[in-house]
CSV table of C-alpha atoms in Angstrom, one decimal:
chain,number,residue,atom,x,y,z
A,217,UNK,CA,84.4,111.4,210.8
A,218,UNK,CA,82.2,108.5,209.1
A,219,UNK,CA,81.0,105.4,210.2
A,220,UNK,CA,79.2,102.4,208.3
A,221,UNK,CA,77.4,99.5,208.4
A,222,UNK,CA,75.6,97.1,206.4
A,223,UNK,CA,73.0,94.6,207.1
A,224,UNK,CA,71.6,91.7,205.3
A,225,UNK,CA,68.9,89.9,206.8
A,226,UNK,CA,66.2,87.1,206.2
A,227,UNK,CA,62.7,88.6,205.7
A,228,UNK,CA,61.7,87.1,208.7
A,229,UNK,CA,59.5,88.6,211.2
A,230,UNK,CA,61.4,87.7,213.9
A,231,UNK,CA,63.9,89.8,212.5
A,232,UNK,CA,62.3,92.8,212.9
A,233,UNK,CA,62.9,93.8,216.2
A,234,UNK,CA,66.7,92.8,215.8
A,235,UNK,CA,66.8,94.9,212.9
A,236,UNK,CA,65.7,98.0,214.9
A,237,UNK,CA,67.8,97.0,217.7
A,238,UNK,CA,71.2,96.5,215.3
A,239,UNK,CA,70.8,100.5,214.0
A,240,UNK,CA,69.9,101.9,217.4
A,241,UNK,CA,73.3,99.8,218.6
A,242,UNK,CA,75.1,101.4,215.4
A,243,UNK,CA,73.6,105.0,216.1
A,244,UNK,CA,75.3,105.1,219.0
A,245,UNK,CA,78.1,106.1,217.9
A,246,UNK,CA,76.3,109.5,217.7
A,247,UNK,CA,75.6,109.6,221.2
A,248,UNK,CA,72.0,110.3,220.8
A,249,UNK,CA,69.5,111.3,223.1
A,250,UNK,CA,66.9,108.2,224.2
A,251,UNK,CA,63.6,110.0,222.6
A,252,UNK,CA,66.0,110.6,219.7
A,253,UNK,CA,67.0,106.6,219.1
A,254,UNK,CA,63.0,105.8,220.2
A,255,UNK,CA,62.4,107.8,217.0
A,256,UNK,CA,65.3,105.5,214.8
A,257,UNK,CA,64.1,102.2,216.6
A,258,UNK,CA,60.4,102.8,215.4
A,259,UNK,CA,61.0,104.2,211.8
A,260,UNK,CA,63.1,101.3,211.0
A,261,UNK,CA,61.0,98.9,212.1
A,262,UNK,CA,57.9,100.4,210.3
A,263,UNK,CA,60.7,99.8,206.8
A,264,UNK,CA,61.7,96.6,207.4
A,265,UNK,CA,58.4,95.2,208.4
A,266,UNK,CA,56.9,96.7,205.7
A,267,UNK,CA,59.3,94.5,203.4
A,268,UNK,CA,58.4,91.4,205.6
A,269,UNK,CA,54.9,92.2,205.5
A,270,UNK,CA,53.9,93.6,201.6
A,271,UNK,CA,57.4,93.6,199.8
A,272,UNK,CA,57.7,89.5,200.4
A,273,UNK,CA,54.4,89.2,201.5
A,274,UNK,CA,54.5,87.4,204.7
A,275,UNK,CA,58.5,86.9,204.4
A,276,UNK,CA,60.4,83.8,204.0
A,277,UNK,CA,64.0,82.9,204.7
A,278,UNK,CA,65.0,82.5,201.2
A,279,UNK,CA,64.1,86.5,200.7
A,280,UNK,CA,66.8,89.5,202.0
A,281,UNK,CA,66.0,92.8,203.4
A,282,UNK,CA,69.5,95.0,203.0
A,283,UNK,CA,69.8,97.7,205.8
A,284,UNK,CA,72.7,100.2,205.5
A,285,UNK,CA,73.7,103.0,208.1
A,286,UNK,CA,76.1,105.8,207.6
A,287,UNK,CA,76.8,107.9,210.3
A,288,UNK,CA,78.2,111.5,210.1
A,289,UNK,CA,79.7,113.2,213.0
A,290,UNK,CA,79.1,116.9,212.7
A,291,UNK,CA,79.6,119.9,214.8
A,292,UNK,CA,75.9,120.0,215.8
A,293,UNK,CA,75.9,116.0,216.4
A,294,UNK,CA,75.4,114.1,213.9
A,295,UNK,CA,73.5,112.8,211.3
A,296,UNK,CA,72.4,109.2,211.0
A,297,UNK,CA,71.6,108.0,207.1
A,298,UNK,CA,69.5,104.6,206.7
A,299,UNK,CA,68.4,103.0,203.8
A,300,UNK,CA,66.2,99.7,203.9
A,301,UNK,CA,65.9,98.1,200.9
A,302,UNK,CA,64.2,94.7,199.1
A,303,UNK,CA,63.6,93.1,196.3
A,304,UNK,CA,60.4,92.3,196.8
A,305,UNK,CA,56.7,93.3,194.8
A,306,UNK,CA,57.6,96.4,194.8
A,307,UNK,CA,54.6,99.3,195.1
A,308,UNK,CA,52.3,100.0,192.4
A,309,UNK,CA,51.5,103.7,193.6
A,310,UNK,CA,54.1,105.0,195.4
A,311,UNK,CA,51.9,108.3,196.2
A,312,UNK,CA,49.4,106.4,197.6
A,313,UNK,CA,51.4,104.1,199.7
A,314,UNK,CA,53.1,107.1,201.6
A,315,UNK,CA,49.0,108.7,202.6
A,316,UNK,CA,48.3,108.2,206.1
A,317,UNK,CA,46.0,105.8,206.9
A,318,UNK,CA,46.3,104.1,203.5
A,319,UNK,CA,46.9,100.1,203.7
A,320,UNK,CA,45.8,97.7,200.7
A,321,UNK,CA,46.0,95.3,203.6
A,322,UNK,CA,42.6,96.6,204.7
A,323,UNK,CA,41.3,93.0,207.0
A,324,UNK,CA,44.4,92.9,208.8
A,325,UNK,CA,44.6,95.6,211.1
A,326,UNK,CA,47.3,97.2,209.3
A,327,UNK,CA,47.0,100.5,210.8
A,328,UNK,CA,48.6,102.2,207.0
A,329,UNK,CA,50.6,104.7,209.2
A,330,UNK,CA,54.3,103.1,208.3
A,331,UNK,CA,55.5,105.8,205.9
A,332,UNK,CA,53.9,108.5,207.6
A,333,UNK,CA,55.4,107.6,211.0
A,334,UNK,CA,58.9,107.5,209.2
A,335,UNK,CA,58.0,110.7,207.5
A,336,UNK,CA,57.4,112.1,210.8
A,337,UNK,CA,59.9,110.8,213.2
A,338,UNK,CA,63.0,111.2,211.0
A,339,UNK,CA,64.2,114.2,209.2
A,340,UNK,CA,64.3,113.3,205.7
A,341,UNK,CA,62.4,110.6,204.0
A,342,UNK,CA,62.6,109.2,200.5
A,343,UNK,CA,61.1,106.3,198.6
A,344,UNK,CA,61.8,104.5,195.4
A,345,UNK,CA,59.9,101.3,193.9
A,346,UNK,CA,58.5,100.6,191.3
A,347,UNK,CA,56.3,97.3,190.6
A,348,UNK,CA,58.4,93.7,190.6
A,349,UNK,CA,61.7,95.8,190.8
A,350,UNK,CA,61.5,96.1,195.0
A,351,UNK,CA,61.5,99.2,197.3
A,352,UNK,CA,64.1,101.5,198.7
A,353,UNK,CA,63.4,103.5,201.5
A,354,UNK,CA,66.1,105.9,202.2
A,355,UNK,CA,65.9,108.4,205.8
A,356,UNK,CA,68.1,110.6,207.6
A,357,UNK,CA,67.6,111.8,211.4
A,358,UNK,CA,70.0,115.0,212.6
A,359,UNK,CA,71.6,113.8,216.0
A,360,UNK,CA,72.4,116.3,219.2
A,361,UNK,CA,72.0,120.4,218.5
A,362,UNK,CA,68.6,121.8,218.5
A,363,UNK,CA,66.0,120.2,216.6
A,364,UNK,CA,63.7,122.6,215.4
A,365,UNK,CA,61.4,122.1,218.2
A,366,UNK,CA,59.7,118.7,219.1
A,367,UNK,CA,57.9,118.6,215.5
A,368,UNK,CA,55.2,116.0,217.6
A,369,UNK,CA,53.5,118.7,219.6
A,370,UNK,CA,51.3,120.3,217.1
B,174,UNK,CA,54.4,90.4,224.1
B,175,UNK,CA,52.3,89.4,227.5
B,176,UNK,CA,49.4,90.2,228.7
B,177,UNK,CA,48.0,90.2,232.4
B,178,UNK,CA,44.8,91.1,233.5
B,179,UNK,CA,43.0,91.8,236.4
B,180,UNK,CA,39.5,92.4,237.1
B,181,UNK,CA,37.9,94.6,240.0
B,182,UNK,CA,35.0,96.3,240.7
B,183,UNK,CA,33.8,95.7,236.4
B,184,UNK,CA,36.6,97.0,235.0
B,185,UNK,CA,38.9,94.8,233.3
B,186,UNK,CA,42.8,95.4,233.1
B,187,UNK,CA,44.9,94.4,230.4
B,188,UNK,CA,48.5,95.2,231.2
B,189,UNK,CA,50.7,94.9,228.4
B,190,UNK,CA,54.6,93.9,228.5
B,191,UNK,CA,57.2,93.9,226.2
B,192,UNK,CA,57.8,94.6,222.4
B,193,UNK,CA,54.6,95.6,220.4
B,194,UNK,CA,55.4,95.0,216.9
B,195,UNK,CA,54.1,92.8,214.0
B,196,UNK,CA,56.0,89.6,214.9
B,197,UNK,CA,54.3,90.1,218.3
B,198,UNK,CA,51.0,91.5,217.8
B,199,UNK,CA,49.0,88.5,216.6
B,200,UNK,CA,49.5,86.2,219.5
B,201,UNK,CA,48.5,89.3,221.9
B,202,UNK,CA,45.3,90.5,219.4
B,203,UNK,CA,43.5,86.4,219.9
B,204,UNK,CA,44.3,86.8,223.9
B,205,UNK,CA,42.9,89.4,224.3
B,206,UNK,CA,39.8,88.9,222.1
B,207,UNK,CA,39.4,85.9,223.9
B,208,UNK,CA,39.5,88.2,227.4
B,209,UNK,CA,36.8,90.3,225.9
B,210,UNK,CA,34.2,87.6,225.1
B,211,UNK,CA,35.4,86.2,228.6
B,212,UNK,CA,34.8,89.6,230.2
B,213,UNK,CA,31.8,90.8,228.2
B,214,UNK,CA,30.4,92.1,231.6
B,215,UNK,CA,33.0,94.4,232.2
B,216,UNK,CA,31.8,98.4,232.5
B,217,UNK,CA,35.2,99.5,230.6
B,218,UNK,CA,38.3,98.1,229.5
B,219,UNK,CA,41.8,99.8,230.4
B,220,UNK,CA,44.9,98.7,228.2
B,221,UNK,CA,48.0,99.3,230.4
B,222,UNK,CA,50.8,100.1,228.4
B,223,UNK,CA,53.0,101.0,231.3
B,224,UNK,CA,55.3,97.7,230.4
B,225,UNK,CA,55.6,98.1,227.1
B,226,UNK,CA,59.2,98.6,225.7
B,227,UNK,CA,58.9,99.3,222.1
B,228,UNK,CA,55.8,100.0,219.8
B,229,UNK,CA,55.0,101.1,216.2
B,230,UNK,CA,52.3,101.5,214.2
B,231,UNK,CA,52.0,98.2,214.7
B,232,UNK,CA,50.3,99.1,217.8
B,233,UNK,CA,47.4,101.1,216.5
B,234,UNK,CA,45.9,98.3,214.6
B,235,UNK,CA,46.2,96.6,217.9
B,236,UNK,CA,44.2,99.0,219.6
B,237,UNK,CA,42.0,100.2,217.2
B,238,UNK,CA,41.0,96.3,216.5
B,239,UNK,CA,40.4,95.9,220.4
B,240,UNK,CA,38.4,99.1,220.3
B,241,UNK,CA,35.9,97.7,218.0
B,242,UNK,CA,36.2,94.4,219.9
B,243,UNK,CA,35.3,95.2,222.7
B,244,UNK,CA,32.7,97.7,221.6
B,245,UNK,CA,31.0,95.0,220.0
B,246,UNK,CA,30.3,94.3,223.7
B,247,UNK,CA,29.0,97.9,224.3
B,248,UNK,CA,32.2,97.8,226.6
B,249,UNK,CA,34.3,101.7,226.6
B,250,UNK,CA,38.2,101.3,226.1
B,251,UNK,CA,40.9,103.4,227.8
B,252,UNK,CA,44.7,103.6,227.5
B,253,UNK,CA,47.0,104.4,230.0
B,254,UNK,CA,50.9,104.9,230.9
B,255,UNK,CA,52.3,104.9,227.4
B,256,UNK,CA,56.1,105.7,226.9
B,257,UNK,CA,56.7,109.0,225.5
B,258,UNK,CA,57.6,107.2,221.8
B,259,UNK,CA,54.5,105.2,222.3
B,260,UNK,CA,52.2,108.2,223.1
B,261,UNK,CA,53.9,109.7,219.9
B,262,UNK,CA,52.9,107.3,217.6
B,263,UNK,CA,49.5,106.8,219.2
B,264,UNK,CA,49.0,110.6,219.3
B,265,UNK,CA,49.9,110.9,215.6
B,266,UNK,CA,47.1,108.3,214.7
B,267,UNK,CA,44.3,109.9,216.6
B,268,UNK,CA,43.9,106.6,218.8
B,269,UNK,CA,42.9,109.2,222.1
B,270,UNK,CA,40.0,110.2,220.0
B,271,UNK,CA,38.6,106.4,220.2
B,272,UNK,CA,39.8,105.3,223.5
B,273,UNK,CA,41.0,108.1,226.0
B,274,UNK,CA,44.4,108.4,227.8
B,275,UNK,CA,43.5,108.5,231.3
């Protein structure tokens, strides 16, 4: 069985935590564990505000951040597919942009752990942009069954 | 995002509460810079995270910019009572290495 959703919001700030909030509301239909929609809640919000911060830089109601969700029930669980995607600046050096600890927003306490932390908390990560054509994060997080260990306690 | 603080015996509290993310992290970073000058007396500086629903990375330029903050005062920083998704992303980022979970 499948389930979708699309999104299309204002790059807006104040949007991010109802973007976050909108997925974890659609995973559900997964049934996932808490730690497991933490993990969805906070890689979402590190795409999206990524597109409100560098994609539109600083937003603006006129720009549109498109989130998608597909959701797969499976044997195991399930499997959640997200993709967050703009049409904003779009990233010079993708391979940079995905190093930890790598911001071009150096003064602003931008802590240039966004990609890494979606890298991290979900189970597949991909990322597509390319400069003045916008950015496309795509993500996947396996649902339920046995994750192969809490990858966060090395 | 709120912040309340308390003060006893020189250590200063700041207990955080709600959503840490970019919409809300500016407002909180000028508060509590402001409670640092304020407080420059203080011995050490614990950031309560105990009421803190949701936080990215977001929240490590939050603490790392109050780290050097309040250093600037020669003042220590500590964090305590993250959520496990909090202490994931701070763990991640090496933040215990600057201010200690206690």
């Amino acid at each position: 069985m499948e389930n979708y959703m699309k999104l299309e919001i204002a790059a807006l700030s104040e949007n991010e935590s109802f973007a976050r909030s909108a997925v974890a509301a659609f995973a559900l239909y997964l049934n996932p564990s808490i730690s497991e929609l933490e993990d969805i809640k906070t890689a979402v919000s590190e795409a999206v505000t990524n597109s409100v911060v560098h994609a539109y830089a600083g937003g603006g109601a006129q720009n549109k951040i498109s989130i998608e969700c597909r959701a797969e029930k499976t044997q195991e669980g399930g499997v959640l597919h997200i993709t967050v995607s703009d049409g904003g600046c779009g990233i010079e050096d993708v391979e940079k942009a995905v190093l930890p600890f790598y911001t071009t927003l150096e003064n602003d306490e931008r802590s240039g752990m966004g990609f890494t932390i979606m890298q991290t908390f979900m189970d597949g990560f991909a990322l597509e942009s390319e400069k003045g054509r916008g950015t496309k994060v795509r993500m996947f997080r396996k649902l339920g069954g046995n994750r192969e260990g809490e990858r966060m306690n090395a | 995002m709120q912040i309340c603080t308390d003060y006893q015996d020189k250590v200063l509290y700041l207990r955080l509460s709600g959503e840490m993310d970019e919409h809300n992290a500016a407002a909180a970073r000028l508060y509590a810079d402001r409670l640092a000058e304020g407080y420059a007396q203080s011995e050490k500086a614990v950031i309560d995270l105990k009421d803190v629903s949701f936080m990215d990375s977001t929240g490590i330029g939050f603490l790392i910019g109050r780290y050097k903050k309040f250093r600037r005062y020669g003042i220590p920083v500590y964090v305590t009572n993250p959520s496990p998704g909090a202490d994931k992303v701070l763990r991640m980022s090496g933040v215990y290495t600057l201010m200690p979970r206690i």
